PDB file of N, CA and C in Angstrom:
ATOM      1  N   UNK N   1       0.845  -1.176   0.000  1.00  0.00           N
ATOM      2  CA  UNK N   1       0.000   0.000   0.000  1.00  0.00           C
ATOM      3  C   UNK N   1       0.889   1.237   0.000  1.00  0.00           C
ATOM      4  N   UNK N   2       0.632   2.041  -0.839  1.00  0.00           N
ATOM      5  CA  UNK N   2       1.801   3.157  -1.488  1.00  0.00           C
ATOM      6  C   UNK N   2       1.383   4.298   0.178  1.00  0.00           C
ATOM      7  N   UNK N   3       0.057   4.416   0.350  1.00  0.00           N
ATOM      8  CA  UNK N   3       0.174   5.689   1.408  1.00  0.00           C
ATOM      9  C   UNK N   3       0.710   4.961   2.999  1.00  0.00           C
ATOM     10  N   UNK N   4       0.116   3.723   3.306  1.00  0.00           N
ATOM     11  CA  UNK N   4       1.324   3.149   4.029  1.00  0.00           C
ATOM     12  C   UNK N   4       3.022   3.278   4.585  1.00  0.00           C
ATOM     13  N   UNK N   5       3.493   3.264   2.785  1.00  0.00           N
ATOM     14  CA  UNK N   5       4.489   3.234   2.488  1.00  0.00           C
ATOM     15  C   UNK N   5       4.871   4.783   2.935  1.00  0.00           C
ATOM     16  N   UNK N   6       4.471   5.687   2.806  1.00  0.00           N
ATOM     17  CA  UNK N   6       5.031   6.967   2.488  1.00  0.00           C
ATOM     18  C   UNK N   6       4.417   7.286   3.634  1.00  0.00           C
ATOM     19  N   UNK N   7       3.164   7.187   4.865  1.00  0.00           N
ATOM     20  CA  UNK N   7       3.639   7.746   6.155  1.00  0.00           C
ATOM     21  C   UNK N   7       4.643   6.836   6.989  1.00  0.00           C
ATOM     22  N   UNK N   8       4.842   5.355   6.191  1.00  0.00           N
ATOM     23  CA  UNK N   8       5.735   5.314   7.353  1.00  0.00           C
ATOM     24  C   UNK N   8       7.513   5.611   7.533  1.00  0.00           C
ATOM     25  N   UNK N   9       7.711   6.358   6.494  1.00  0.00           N
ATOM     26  CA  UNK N   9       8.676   7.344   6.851  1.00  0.00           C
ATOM     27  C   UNK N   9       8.054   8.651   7.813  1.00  0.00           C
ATOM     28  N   UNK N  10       9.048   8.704   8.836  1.00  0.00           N
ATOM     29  CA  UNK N  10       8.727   9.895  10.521  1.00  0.00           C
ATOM     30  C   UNK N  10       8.709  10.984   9.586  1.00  0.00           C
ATOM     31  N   UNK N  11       9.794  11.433   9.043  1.00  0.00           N
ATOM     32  CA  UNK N  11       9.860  12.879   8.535  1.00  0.00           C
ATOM     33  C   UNK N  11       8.590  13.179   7.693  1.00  0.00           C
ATOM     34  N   UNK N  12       7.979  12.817   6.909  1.00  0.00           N
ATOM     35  CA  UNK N  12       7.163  12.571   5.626  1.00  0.00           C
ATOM     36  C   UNK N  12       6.051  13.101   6.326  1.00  0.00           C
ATOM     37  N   UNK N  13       5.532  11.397   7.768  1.00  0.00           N
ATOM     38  CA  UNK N  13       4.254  11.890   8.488  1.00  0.00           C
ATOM     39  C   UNK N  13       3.889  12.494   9.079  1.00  0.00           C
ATOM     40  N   UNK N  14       5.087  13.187  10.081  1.00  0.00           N
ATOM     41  CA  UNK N  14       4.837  14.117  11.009  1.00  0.00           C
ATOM     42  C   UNK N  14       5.052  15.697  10.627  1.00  0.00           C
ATOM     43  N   UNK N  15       5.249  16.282   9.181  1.00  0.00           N
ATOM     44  CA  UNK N  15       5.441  17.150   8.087  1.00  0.00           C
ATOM     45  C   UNK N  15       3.891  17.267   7.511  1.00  0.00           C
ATOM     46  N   UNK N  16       3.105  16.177   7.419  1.00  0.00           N
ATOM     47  CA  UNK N  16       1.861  16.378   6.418  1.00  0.00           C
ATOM     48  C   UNK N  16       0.983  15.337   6.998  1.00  0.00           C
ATOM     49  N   UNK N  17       1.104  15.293   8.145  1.00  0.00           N
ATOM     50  CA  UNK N  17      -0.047  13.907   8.983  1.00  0.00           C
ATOM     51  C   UNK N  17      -1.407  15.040   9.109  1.00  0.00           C
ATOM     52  N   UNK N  18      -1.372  16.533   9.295  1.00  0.00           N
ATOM     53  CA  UNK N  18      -2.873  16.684   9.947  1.00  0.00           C
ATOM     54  C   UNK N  18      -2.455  18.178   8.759  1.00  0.00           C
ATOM     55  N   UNK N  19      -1.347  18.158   7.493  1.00  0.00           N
ATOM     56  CA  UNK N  19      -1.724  19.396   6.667  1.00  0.00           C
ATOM     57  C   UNK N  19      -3.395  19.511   6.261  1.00  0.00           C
ATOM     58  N   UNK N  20      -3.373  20.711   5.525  1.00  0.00           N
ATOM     59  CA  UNK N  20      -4.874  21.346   5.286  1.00  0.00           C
ATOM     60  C   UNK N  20      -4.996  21.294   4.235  1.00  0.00           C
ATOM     61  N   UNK N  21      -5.715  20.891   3.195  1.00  0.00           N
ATOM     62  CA  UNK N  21      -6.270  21.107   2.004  1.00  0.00           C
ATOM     63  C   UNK N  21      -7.067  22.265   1.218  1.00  0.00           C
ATOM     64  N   UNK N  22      -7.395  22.115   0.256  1.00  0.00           N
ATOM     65  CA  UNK N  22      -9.203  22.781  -0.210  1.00  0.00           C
ATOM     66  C   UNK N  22      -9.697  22.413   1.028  1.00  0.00           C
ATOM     67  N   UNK N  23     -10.892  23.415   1.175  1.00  0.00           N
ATOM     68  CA  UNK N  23     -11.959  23.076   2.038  1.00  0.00           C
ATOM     69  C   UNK N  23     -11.145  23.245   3.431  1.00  0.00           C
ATOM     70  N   UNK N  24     -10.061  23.053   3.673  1.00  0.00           N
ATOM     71  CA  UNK N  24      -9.594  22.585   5.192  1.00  0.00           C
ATOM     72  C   UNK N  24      -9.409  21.047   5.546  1.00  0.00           C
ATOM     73  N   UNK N  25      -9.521  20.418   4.223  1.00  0.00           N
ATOM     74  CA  UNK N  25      -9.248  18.769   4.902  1.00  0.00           C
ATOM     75  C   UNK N  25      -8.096  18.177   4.724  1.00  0.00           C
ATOM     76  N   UNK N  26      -8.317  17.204   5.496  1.00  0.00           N
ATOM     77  CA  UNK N  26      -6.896  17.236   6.018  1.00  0.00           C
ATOM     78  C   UNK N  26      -6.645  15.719   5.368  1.00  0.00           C
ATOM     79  N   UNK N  27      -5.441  14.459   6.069  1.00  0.00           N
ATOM     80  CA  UNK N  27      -5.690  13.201   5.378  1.00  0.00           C
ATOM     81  C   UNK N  27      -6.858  12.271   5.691  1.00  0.00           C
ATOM     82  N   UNK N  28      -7.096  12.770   7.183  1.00  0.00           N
ATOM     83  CA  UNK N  28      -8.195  11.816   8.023  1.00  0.00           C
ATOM     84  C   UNK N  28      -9.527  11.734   7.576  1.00  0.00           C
ATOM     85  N   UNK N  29      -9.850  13.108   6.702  1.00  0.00           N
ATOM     86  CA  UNK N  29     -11.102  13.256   5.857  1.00  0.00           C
ATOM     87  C   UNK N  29     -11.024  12.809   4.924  1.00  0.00           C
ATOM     88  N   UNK N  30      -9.678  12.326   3.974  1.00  0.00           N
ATOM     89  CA  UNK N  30      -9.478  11.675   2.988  1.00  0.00           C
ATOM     90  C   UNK N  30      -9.762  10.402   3.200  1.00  0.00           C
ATOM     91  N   UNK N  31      -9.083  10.138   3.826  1.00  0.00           N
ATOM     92  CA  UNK N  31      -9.514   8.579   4.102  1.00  0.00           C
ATOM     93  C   UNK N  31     -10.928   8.137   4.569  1.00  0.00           C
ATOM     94  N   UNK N  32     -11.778   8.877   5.399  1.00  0.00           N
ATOM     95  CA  UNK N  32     -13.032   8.706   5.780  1.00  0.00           C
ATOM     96  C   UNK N  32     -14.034   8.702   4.700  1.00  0.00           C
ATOM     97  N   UNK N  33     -13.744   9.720   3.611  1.00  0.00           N
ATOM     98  CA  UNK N  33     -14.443   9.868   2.655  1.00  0.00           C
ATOM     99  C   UNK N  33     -14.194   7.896   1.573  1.00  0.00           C
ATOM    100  N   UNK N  34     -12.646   7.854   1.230  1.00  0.00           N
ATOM    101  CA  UNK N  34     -12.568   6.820   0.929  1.00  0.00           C
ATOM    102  C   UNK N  34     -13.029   4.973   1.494  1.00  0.00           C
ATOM    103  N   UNK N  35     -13.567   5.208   2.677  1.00  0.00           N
ATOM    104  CA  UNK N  35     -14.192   4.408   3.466  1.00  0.00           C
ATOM    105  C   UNK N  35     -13.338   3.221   3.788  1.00  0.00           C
ATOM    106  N   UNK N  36     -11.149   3.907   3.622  1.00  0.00           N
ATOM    107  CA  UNK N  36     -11.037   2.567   4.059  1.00  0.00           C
ATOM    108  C   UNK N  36     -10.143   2.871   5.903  1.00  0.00           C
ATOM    109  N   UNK N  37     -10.285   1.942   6.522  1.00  0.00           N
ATOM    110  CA  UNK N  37     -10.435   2.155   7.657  1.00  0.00           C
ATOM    111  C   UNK N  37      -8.856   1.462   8.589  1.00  0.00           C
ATOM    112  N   UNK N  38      -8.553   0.600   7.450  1.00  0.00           N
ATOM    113  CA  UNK N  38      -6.852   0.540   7.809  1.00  0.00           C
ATOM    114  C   UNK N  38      -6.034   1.912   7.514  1.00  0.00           C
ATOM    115  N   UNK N  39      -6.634   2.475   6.651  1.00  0.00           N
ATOM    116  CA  UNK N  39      -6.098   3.909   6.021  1.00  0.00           C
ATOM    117  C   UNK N  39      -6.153   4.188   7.715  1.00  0.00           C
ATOM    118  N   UNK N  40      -7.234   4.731   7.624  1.00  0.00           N
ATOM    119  CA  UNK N  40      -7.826   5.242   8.822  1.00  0.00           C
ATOM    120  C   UNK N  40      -6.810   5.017  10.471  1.00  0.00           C
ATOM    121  N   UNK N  41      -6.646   4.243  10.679  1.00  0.00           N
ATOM    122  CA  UNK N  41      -5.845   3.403  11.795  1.00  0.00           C
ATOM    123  C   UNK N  41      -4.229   4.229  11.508  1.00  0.00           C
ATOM    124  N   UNK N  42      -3.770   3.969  10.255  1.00  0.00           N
ATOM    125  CA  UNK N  42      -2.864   4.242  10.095  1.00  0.00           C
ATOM    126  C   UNK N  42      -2.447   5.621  10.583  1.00  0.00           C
ATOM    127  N   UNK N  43      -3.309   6.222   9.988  1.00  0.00           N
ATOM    128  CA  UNK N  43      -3.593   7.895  10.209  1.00  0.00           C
ATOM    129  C   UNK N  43      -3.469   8.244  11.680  1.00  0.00           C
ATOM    130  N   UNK N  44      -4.234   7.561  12.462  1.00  0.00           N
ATOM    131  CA  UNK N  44      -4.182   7.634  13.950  1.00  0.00           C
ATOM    132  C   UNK N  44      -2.810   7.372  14.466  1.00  0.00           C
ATOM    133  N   UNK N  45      -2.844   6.411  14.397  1.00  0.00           N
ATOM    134  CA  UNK N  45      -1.416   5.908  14.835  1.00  0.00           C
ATOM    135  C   UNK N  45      -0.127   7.220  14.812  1.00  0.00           C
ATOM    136  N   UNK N  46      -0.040   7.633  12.961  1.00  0.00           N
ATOM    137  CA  UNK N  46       0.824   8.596  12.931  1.00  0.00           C
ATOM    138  C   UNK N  46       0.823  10.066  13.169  1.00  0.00           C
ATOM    139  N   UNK N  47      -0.607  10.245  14.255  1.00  0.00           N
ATOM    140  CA  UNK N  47      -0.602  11.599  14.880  1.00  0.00           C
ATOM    141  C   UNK N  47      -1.593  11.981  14.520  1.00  0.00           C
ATOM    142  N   UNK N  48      -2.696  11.850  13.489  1.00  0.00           N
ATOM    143  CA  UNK N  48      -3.317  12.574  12.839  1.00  0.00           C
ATOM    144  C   UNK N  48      -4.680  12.418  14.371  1.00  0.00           C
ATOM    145  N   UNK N  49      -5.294  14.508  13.588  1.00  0.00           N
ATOM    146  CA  UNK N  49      -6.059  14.454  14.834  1.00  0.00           C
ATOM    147  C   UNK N  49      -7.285  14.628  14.418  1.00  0.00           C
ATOM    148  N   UNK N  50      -8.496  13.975  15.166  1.00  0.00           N
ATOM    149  CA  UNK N  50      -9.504  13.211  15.486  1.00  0.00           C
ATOM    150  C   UNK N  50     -11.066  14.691  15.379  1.00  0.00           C
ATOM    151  N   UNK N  51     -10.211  15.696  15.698  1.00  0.00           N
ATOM    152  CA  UNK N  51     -10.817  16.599  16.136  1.00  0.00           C
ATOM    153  C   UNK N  51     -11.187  17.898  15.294  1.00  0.00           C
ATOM    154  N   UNK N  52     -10.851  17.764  14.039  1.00  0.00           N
ATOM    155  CA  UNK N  52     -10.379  18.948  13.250  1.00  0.00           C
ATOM    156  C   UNK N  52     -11.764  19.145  12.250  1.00  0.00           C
ATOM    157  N   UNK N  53     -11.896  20.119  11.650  1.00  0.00           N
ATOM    158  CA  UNK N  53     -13.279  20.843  10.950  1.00  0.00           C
ATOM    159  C   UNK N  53     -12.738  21.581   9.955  1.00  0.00           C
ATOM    160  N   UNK N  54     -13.146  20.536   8.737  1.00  0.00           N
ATOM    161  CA  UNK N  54     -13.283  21.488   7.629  1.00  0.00           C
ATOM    162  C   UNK N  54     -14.066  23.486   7.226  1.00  0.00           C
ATOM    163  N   UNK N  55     -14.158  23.356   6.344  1.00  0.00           N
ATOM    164  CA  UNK N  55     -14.134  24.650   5.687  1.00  0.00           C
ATOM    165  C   UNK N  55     -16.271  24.952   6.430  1.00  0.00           C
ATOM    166  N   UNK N  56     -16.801  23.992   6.024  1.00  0.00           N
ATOM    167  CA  UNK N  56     -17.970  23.956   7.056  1.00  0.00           C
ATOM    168  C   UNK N  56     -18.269  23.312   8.036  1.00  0.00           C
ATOM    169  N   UNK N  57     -17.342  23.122   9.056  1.00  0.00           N
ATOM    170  CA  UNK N  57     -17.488  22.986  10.472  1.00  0.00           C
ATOM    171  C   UNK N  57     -17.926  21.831  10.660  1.00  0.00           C
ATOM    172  N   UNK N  58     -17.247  20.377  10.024  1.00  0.00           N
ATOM    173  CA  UNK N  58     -18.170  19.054  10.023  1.00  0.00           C
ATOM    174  C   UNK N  58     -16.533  18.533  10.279  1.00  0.00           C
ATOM    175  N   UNK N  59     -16.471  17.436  10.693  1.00  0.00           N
ATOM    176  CA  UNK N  59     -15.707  16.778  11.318  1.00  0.00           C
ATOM    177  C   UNK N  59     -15.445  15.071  10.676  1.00  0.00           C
ATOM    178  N   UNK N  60     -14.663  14.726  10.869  1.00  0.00           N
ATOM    179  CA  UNK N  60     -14.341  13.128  10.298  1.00  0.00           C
ATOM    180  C   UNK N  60     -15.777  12.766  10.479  1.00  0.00           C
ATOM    181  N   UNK N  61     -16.270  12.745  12.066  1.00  0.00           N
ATOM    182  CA  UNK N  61     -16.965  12.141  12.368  1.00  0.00           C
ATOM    183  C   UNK N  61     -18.233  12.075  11.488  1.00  0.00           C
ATOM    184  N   UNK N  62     -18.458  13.490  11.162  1.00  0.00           N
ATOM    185  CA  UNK N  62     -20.031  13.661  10.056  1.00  0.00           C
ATOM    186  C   UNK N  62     -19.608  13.268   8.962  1.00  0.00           C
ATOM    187  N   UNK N  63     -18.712  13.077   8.123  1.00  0.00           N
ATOM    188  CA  UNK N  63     -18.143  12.402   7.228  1.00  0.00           C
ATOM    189  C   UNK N  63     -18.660  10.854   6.943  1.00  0.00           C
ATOM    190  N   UNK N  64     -18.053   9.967   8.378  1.00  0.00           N
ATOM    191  CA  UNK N  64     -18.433   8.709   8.176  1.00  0.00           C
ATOM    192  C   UNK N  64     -19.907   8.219   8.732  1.00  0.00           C
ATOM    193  N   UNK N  65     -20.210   9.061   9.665  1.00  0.00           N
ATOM    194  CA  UNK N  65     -22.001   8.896   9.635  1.00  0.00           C
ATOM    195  C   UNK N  65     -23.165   8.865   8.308  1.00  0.00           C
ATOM    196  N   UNK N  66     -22.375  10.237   7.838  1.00  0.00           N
ATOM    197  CA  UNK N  66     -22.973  10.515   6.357  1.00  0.00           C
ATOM    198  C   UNK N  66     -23.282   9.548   5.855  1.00  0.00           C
ATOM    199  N   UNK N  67     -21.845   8.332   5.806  1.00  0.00           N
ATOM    200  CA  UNK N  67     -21.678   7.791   4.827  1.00  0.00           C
ATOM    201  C   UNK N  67     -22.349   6.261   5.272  1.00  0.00           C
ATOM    202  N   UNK N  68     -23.061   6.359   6.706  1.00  0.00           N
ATOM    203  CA  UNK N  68     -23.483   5.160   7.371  1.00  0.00           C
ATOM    204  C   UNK N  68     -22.354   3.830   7.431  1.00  0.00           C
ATOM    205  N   UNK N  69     -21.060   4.042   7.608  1.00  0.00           N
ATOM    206  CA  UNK N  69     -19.996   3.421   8.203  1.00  0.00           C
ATOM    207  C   UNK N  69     -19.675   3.516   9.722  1.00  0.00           C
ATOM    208  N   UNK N  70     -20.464   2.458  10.519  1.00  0.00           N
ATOM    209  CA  UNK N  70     -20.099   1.937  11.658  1.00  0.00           C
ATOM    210  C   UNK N  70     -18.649   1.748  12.288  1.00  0.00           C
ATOM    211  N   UNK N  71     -18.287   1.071  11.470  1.00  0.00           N
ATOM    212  CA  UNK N  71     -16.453   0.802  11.769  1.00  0.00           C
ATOM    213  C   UNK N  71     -15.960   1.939  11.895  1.00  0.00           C
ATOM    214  N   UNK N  72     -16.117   2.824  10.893  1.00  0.00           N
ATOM    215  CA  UNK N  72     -15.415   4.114  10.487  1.00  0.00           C
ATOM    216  C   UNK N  72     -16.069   5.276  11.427  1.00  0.00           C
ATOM    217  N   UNK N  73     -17.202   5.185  12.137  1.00  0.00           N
ATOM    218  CA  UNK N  73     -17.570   6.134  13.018  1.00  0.00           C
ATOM    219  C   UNK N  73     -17.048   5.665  14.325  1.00  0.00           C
ATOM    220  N   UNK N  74     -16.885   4.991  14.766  1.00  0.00           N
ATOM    221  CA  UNK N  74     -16.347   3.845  15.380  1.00  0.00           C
ATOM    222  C   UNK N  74     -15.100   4.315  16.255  1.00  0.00           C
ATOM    223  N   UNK N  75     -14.399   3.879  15.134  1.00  0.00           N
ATOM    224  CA  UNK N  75     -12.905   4.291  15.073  1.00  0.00           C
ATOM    225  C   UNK N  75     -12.657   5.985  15.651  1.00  0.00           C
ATOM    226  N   UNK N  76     -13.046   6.813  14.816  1.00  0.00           N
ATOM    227  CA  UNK N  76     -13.289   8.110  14.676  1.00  0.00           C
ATOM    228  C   UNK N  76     -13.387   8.538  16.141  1.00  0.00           C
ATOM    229  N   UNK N  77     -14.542   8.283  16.721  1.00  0.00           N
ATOM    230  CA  UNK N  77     -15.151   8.289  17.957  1.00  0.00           C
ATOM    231  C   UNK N  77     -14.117   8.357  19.385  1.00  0.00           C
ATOM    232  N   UNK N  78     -13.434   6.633  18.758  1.00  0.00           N
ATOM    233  CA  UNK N  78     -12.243   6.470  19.867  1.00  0.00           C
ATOM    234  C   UNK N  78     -11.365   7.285  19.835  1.00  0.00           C
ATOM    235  N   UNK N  79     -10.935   7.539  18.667  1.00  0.00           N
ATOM    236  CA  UNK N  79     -10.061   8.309  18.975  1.00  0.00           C
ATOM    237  C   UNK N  79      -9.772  10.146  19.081  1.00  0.00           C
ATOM    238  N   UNK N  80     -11.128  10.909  19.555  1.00  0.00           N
ATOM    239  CA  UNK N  80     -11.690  11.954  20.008  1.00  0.00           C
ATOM    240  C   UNK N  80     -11.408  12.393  21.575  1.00  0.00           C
ATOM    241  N   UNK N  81     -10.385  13.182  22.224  1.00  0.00           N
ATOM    242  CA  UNK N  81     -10.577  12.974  23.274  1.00  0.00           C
ATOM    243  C   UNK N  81     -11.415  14.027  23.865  1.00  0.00           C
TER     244      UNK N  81
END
């Protein structure tokens, strides 16, 4: 898995683990949107944060509800502190 591959170099992930996009999103919305949830894990793991709001004030979390993904709201959830 190529994005695997490329956060798990330190310098790489901790440089662009929670950067901002269009809109304000970041990778964690990328991946939520993409519905895959090892992505997801990964993301956590390498810092990325749980807590952050796009350009209209919606969060990973409304992301994977939207999208009626359990696992992926799930996940999301836990890792919110």
């Amino acid at each position: 898995d190529k994005v695997a591959e490329i956060l798990s170099d330190k310098r790489v992930a901790e440089a662009k683990i929670n950067a901002r996009a269009d809109h304000h999103l970041t990778p964690i919305f990328l991946a939520t949107c993409r519905g895959t949830s090892k992505l997801i894990f990964t993301l956590y793991e390498k810092g990325a944060k749980a807590e952050v709001l796009d350009s209209d004030n919606k969060s990973p979390l409304h992301f994977a509800a939207s999208a009626g993904t359990f696992i992926l709201s799930f996940s999301i959830l836990s890792h919110m502190r």
